[in-house]
Coordinates of C-alpha atoms and ligand atoms in Angstrom, one line a residue:
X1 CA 95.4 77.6 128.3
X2 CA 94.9 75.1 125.7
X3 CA 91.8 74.9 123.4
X4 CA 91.1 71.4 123.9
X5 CA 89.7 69.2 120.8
X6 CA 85.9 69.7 119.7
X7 CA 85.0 71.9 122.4
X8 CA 82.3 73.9 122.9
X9 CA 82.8 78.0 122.4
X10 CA 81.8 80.1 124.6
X11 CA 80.4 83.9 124.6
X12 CA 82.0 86.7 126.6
X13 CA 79.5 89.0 128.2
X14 CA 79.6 91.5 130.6
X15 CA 83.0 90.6 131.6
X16 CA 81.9 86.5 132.0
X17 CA 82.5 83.3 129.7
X18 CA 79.2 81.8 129.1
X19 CA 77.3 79.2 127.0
X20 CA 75.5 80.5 124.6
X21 CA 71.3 79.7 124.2
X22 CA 72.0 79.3 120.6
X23 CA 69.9 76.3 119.4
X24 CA 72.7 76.5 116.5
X25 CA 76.5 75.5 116.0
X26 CA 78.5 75.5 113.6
X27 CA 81.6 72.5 113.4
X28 CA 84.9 74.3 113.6
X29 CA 87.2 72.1 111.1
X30 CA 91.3 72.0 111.0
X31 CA 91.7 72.7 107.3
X32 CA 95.3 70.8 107.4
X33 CA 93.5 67.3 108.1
X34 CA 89.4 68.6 108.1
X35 CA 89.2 66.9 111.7
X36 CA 86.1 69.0 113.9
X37 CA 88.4 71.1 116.6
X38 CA 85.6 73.0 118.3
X39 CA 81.5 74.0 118.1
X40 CA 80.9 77.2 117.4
X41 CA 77.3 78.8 118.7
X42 CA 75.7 81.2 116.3
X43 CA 73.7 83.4 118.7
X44 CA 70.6 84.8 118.4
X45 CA 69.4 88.9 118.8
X46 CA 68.3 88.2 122.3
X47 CA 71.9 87.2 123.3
X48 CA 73.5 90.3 121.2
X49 CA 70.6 92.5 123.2
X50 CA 72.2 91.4 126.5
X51 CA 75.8 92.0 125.4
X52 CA 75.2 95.4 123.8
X53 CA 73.5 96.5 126.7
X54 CA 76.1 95.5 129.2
X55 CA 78.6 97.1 127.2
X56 CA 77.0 100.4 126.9
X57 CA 75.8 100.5 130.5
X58 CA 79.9 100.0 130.8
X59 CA 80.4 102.7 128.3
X60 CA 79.1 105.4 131.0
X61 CA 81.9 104.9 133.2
X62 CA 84.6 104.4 130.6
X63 CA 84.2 107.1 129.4
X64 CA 84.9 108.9 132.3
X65 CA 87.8 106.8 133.0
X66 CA 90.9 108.8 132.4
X67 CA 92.4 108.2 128.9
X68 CA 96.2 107.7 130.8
X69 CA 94.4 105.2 132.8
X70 CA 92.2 103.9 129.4
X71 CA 95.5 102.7 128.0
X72 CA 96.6 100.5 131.2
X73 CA 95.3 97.4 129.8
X74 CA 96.5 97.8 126.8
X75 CA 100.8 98.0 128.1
X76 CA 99.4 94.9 129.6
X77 CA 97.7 92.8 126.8
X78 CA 101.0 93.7 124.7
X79 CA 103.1 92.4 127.5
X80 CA 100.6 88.9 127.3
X81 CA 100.7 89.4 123.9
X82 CA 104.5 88.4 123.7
X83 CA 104.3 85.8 126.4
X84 CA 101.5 83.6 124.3
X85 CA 102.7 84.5 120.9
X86 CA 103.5 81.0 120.9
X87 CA 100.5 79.4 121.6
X88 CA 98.6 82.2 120.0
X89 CA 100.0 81.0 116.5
X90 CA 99.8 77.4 116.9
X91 CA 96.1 77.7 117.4
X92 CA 95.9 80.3 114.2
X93 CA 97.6 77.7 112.4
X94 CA 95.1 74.8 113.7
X95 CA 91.7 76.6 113.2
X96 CA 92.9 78.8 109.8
X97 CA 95.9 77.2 108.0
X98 CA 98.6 79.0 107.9
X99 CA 102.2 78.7 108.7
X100 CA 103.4 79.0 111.9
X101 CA 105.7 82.0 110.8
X102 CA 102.6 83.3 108.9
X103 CA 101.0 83.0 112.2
X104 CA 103.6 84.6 113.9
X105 CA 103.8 87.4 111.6
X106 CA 100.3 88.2 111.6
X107 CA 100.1 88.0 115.8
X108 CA 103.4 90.9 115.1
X109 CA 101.5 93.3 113.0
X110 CA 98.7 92.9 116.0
X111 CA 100.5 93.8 118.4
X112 CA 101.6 97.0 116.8
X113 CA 98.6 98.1 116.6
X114 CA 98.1 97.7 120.4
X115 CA 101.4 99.7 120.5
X116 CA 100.3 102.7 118.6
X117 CA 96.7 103.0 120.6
X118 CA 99.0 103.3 123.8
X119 CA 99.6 106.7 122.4
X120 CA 96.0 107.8 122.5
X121 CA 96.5 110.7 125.0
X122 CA 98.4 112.1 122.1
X123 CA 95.9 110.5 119.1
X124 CA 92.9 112.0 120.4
X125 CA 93.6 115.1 121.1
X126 CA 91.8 118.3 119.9
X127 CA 92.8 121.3 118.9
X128 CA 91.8 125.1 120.0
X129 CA 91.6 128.8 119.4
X130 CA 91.8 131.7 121.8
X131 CA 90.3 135.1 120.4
X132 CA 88.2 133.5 117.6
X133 CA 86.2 137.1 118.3
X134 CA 86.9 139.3 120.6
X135 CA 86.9 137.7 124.5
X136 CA 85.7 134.3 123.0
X137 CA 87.4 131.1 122.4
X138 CA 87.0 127.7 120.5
X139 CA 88.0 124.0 120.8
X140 CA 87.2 120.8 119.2
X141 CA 87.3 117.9 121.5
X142 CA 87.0 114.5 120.6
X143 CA 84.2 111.9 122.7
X144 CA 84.1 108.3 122.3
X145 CA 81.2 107.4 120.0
X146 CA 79.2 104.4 122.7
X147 CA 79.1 100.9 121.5
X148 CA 80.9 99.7 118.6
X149 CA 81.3 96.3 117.0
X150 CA 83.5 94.6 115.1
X151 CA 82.7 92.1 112.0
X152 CA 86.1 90.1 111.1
X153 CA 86.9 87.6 108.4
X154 CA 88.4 83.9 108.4
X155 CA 91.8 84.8 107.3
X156 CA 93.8 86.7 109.8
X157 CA 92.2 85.4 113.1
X158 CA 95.1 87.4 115.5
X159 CA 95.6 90.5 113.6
X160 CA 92.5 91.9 112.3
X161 CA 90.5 92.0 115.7
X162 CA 93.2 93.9 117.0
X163 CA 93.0 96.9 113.6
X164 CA 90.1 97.6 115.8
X165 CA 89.8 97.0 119.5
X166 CA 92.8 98.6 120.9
X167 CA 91.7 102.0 119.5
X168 CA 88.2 101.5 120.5
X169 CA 88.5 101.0 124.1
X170 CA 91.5 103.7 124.7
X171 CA 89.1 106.1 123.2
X172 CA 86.8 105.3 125.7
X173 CA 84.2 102.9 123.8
X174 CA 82.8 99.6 124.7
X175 CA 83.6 97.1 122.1
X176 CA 81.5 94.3 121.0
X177 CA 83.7 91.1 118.4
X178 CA 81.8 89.1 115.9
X179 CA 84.8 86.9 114.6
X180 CA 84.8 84.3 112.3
X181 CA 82.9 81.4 112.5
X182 CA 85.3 79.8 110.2
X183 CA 88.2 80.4 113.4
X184 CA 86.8 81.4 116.4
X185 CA 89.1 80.0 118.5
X186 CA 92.2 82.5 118.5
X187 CA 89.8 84.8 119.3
X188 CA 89.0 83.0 122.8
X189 CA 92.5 82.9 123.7
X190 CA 92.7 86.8 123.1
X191 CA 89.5 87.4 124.9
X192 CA 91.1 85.2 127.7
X193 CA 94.4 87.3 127.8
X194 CA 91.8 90.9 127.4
X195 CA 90.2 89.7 130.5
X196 CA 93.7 89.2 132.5
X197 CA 94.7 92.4 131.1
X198 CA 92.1 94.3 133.6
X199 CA 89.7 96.0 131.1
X200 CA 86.7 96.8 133.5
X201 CA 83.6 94.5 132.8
X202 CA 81.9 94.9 130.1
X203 CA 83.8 97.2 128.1
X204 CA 85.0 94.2 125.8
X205 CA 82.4 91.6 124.9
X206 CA 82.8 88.9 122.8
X207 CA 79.3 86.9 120.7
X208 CA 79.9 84.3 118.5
X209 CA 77.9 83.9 115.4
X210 CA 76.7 84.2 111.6
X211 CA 74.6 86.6 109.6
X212 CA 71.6 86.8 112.3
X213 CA 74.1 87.7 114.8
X214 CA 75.1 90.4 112.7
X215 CA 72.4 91.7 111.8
X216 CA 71.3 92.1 115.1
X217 CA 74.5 94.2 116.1
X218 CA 73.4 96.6 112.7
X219 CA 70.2 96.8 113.8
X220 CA 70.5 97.8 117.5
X221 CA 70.0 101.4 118.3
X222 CA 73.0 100.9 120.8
X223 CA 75.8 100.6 118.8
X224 CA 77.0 103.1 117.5
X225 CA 80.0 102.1 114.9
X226 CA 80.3 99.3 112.9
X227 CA 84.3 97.9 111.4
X228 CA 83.7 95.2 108.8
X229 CA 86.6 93.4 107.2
X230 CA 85.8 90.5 104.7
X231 CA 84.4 89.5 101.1
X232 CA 83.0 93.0 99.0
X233 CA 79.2 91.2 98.8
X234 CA 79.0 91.4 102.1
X235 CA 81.0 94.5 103.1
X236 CA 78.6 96.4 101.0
X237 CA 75.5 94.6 102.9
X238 CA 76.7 96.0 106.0
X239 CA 78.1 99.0 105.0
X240 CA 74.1 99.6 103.5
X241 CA 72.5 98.2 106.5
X242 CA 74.7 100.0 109.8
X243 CA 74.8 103.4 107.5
X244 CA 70.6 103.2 106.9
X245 CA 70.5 102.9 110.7
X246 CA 72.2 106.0 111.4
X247 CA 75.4 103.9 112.6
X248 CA 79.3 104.8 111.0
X249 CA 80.8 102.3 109.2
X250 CA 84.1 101.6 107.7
X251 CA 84.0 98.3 105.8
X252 CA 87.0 96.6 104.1
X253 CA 85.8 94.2 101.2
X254 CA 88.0 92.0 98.6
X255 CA 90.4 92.3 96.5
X256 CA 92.6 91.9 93.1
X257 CA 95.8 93.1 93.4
X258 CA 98.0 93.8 90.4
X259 CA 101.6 94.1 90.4
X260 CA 103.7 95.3 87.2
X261 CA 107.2 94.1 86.4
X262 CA 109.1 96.1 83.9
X263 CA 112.2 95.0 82.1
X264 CA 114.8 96.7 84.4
X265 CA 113.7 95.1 88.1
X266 CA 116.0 92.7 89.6
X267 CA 114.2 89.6 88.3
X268 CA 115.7 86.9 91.2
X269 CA 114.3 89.8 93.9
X270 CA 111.1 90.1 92.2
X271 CA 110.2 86.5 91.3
X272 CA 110.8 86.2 95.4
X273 CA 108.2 88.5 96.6
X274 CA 106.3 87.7 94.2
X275 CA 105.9 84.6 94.7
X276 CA 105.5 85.1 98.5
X277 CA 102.8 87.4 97.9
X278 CA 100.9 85.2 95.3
X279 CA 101.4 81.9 97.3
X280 CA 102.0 82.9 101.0
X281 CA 99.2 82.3 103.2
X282 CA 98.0 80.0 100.2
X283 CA 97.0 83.4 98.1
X284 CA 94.3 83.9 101.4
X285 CA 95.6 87.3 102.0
X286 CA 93.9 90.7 101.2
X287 CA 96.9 92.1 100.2
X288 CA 98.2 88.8 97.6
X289 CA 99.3 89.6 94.4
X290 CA 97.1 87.4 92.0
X291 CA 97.8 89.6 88.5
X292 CA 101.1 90.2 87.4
X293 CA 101.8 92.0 84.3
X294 CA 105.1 91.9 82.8
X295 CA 106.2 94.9 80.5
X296 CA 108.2 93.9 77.2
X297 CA 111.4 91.5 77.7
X298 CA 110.5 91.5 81.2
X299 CA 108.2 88.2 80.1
X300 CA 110.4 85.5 79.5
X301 CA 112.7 85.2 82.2
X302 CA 110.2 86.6 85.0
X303 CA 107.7 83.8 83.6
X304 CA 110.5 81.3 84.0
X305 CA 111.2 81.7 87.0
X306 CA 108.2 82.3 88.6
X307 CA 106.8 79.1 87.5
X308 CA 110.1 77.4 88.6
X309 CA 109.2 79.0 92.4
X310 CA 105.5 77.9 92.4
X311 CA 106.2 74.8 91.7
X312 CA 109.1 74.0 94.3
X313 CA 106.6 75.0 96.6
X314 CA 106.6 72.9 100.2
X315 CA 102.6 72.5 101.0
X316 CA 101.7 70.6 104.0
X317 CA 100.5 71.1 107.7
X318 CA 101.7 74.5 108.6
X319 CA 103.2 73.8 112.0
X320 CA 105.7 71.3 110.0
X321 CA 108.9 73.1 110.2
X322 CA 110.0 73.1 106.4
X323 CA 106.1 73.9 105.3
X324 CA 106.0 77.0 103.0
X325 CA 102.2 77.1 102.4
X326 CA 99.1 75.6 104.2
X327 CA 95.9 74.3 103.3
X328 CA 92.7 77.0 102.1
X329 CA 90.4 77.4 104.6
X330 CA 87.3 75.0 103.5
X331 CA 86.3 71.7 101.1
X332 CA 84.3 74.6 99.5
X333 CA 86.7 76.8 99.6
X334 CA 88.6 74.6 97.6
X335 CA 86.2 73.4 95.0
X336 CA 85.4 77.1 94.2
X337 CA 89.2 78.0 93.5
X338 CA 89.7 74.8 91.6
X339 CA 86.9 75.2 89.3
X340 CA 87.8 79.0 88.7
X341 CA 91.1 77.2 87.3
X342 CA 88.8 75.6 84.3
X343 CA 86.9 79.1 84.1
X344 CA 90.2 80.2 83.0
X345 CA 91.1 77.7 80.9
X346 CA 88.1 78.2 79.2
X347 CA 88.2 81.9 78.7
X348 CA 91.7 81.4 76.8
X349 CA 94.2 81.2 79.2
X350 CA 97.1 78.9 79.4
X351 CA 97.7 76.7 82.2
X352 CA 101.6 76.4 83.1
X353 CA 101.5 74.7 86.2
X354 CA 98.3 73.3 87.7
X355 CA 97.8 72.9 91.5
X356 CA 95.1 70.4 91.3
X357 CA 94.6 67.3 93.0
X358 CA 98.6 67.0 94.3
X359 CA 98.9 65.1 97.7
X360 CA 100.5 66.4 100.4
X361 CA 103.0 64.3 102.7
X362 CA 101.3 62.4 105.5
X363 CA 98.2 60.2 106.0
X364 CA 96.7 62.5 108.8
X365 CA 96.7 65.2 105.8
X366 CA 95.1 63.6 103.4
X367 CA 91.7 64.8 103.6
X368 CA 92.9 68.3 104.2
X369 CA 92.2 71.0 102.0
X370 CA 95.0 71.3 100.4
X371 CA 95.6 72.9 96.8
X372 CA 99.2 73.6 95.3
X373 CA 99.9 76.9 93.6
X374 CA 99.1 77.2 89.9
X375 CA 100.3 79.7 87.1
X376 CA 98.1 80.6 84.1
X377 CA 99.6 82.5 81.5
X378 CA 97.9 85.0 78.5
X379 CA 95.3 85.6 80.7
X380 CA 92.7 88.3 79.3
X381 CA 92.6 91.2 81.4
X382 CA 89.0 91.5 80.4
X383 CA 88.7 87.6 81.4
X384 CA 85.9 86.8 84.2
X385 CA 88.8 85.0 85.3
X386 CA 90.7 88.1 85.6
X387 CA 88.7 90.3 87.4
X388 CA 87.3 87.7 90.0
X389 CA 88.5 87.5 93.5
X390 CA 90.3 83.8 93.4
X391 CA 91.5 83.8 97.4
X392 CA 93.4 80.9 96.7
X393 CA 97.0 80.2 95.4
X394 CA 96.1 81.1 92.0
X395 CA 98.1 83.7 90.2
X396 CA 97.2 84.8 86.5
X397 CA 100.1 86.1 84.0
X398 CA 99.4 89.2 82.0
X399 CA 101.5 90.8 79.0
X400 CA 102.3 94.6 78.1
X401 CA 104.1 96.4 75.6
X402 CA 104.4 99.5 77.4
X403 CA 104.7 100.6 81.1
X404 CA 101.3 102.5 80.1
X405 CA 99.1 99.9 78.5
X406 CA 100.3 97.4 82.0
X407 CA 98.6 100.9 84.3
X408 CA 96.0 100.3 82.1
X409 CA 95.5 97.2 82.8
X410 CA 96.4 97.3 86.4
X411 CA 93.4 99.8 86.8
X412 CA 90.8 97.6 85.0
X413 CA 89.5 95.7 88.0
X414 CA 87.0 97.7 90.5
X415 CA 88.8 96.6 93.2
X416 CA 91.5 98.8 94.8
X417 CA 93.7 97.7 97.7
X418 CA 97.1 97.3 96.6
X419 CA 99.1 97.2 93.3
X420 CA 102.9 96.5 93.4
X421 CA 105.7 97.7 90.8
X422 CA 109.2 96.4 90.6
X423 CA 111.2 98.3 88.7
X424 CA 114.8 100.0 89.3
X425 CA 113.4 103.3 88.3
X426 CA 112.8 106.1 90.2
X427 CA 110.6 108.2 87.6
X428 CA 108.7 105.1 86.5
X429 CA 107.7 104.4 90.3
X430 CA 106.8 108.0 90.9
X431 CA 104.5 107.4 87.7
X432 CA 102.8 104.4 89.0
X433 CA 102.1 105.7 92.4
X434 CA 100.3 108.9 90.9
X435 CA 98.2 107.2 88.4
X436 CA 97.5 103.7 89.8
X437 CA 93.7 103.5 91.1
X438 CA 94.6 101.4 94.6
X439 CA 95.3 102.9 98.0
X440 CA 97.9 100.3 98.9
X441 CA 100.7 100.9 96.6
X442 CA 104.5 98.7 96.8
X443 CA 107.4 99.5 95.2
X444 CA 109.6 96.7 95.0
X445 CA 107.1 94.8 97.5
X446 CA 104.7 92.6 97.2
X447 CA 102.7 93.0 100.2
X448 CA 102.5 96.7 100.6
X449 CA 100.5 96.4 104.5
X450 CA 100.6 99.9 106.1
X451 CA 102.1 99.7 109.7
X452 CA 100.1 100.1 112.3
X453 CA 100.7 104.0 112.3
X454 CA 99.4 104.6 109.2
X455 CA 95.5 103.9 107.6
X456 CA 94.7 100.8 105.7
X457 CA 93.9 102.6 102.8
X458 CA 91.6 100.6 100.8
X459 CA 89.9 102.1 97.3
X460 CA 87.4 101.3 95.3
X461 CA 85.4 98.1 95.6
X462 CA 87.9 97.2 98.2
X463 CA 86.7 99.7 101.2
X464 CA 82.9 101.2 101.4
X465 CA 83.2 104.3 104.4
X466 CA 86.1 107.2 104.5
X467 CA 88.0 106.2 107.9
X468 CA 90.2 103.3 107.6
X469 CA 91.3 101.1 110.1
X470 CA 94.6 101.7 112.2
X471 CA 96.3 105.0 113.7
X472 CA 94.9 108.3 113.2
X473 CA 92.0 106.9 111.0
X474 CA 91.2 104.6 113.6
X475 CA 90.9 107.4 115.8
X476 CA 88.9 109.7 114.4
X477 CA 86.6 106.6 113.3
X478 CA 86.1 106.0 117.5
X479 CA 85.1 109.3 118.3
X480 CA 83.0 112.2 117.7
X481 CA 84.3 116.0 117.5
X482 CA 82.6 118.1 119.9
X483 CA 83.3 121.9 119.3
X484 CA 83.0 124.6 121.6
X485 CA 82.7 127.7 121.5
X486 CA 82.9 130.3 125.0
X487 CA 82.5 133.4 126.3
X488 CA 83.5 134.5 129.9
X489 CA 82.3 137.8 130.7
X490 CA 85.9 139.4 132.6
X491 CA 83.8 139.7 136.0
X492 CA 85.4 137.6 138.0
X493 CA 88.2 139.9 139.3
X494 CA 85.8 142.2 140.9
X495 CA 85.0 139.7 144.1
X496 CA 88.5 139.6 145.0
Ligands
LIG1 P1 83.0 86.9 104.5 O1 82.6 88.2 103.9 O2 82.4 85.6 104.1 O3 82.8 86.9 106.1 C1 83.3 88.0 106.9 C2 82.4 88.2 108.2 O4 81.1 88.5 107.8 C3 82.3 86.9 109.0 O5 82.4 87.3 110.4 C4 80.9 86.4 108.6 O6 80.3 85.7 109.7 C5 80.2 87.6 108.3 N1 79.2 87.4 107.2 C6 79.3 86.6 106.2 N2 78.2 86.6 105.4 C7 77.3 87.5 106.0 C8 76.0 88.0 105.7 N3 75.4 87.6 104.6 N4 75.5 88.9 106.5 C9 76.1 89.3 107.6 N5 77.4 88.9 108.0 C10 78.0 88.0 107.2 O7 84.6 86.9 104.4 P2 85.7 85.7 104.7 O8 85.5 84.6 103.7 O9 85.6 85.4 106.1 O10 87.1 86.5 104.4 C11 87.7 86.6 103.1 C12 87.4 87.9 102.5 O11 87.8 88.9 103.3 C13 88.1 88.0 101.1 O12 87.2 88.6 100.2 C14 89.2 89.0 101.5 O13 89.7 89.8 100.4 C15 88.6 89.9 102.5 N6 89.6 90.6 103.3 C16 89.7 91.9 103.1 C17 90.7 92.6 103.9 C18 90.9 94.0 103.6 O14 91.6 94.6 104.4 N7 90.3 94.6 102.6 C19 91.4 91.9 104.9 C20 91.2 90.6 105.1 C21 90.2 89.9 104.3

């Protein structure tokens, strides 16, 4: 089941691969050495027409499918799941970056969420009332919603898809993926294990595509629900556009996440996660740590150190065994995060260790977009610089005198999806976790993501909607209550 190179993708339509009609592609690029892997089509609203309609004329009979038999597929994609974990990350790795154990982690946290959707007969169930008034009853039930789509960033290719689909289809929707256009091509080899899996046709599709292809899935009267994950700009565009057409949407944007360090953490612990959440996945995580702010004496020795970590850094080609940290996703990608490096610099800040314009082992690399980490100390809080979503291996430095003024600081940016403490304080963590403005919150962590059984609970600029993704969330998100309310007249005993 190997992607061969510079292929052509394909669409996934009422349970069949095809070409697309785009007149469109896009060049699909390895970021580790920029060599074209694959063509990606960007379809056009025709194309989305057809897929949307399959998919809800599928709808009508899922629906009615029994939600015991609903979850079927699912036991089985987790079982393929496992099998081609292998093969799964390599090509994450290829088409996005990362490190093959950052691959591998990301295909893990997938999979539990196809784990926890198993238990939909349980998820999705309603609740009920006898004797609301005399002889009469009540029940909520829950129905699927129809169509609903699915909008997902460059950044975790295996993972994010699956925040959505598995609770989708167990509650009896049809589910339509936009992925990436950046790394499409995990995304084919999931569609191809779906399809062995022995989901009915039609209930999954899969269109390739950009912003017209989007668009076209908001605008269709079809669809029903819209998931976004990616960049704030744009999860407020579609959170606008789906809601103004009558459509649900839970959109998860950017980020800037904070973490504090106060003077009584364990400094070699926090330096570690620290630096895993700042650097790991080359800072292209939603849920990196790119502000930390020490409190006091916590300063010296956590700067020290930190510094010391970034910079012993292994960068290279992330299926490369001894590889701690990949390329960034584009030659743009790059450029942007190395000249918000000088927007620092010129806003005041002090550069400790700059990333810039290192090579990386290995001729086949060296046009690869590859940026090392870099450290800039005394930045302003206030800073452009400090309140602009970096997405790259970039981590700012911030100073406190008190555990309150670093809150205050922590809650200056609009975003909200995670801030981190490290501290060996009980009290002081119970302090932060009631007044820091973030829904993601990590004590002595640096990547705080909520398993699979509990809501991705992004704040603020970081989540437009009130449903999250994952578990119970993701539930009620796929499905409408429907409550009842009966009366049966006590005649029935009389013709017997
Ligand atoms: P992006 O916003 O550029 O793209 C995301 C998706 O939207 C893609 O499928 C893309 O084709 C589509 N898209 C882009 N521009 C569009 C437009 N104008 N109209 C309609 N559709 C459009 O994001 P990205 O660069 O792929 O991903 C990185 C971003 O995602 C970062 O900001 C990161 O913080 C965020 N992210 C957030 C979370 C979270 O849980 N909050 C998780 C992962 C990534």
């Amino acid at each position: 089941m190997t992607i061969t190179a510079a292929k052509e993708l394909l669409n996934y339509i009422g349970g069949e691969w095809r070409r697309s009609s785009a007149s469109d592609y896009l060049e699909v690029r390895n970021p580790a050495t920029a060599e074209t892997i694959a063509k990606v089509p960007l379809s056009a609203q025709a194309e989305v027409n057809e897929a949307v309609q399959k998919a809800h004329g599928a709808y009508l009979e899922w629906r009615q499918v029994p939600v015991t038999e609903r979850i079927q597929p699912l036991f089985k994609l987790k079982a393929l799941l496992e099998e081609h974990l292998d093969e799964l990350a390599k090509t994450i790795t290829n088409e996005c970056g990362k490190t093959y154990a950052e691959s591998v982690g990301e295909l893990r946290r997938g999979i539990e969420n196809v784990e926890v959707a198993c238990g939909a007969p349980l998820l999705m169930q309603g609740y009920n009332n006898e004797d609301v008034a005399r002889g009469i009853d009540e029940q909520m039930i829950r129905q699927p919603l129809g169509v609903v789509a699915a909008i997902t960033p460059f950044n975790f290719p295996g993972m994010i898809p699956l925040w959505f689909l598995p609770y989708a289809v167990a509650t009896g929707n049809a589910f339509v993926l936009k992925p990436s256009e950046k790394v499409p091509m995990t995304t084919q080899y999931l569609y191809r294990l779906l399809k062995q899996a022995g989901f009915p046709t039609g209930v999954l599709s899969l269109i390739n595509g950009g912003k017209e292809t989007v668009d076209a899935l908001l605008d269709h009267p079809l669809v029903k629900g819209v998931s976004f994950v990616g960049s704030t700009p744009v999860a407020r565009y579609i959170y606008s556009r789906a809601t103004a057409n009558g459509k649900r949407a839970q959109c998860q944007g950017g980020a800037k996440n904070p973490a504090v360090v106060l003077p009584d953490a364990d400094m070699a612990m926090a330096t570690r996660i620290l630096a895993d959440s700042a650097f790991g996945c080359a800072g292209q995580r939603c849920l990196a740590t790119s502000a930390i702010i020490t409190v006091g004496e916590a300063r010296g020795e956590f700067t020290e150190r930190i510094v010391a970590d970034a910079a012993s850094r292994k960068v290279g080609y992330g299926l490369q065994e001894e590889v701690q940290m990949g390329p960034v996703i584009s030659a743009d990608s790059k450029a942007r995060i190395e000249s918000l490096v000088d927007k620092g610099v010129q806003e005041g800040a002090k550069l400790l260790l700059d990333g810039r314009g290192k090579p990386v082992a290995g001729e086949e690399f060296r046009n690869g977009y590859f940026t090392h980490p870099t450290v800039l100390d005394e930045v302003n809080p206030k800073s452009t610089f400090a309140t602009t979503e970096i997405f790259g291996p970039v981590l700012s430095l911030m100073q406190a005198d008190t555990f309150e003024e670093a809150i205050e600081i922590a809650n200056l940016r609009a975003y909200g999806n995670q801030a981190c403490l490290f501290t060996s304080s009980g009290a002081a963590a119970r302090e932060f976790r009631h007044k820091v403005q973030a829904g993601n919150i990590g004590i002595n962590l640096g990547v705080a993501a909520p398993m699979a059984f509990f809501p991705f609970s992004g704040w603020g600029e970081s989540f437009f909607g009130d449903l999250h993704a994952q578990a119970h969330h993701g539930v009620e998100f796929y499905t409408q209550t429907k409550v009842v309310v009966e009366r049966w007249p006590n005649t029935w005993s009389r013709k017997f």
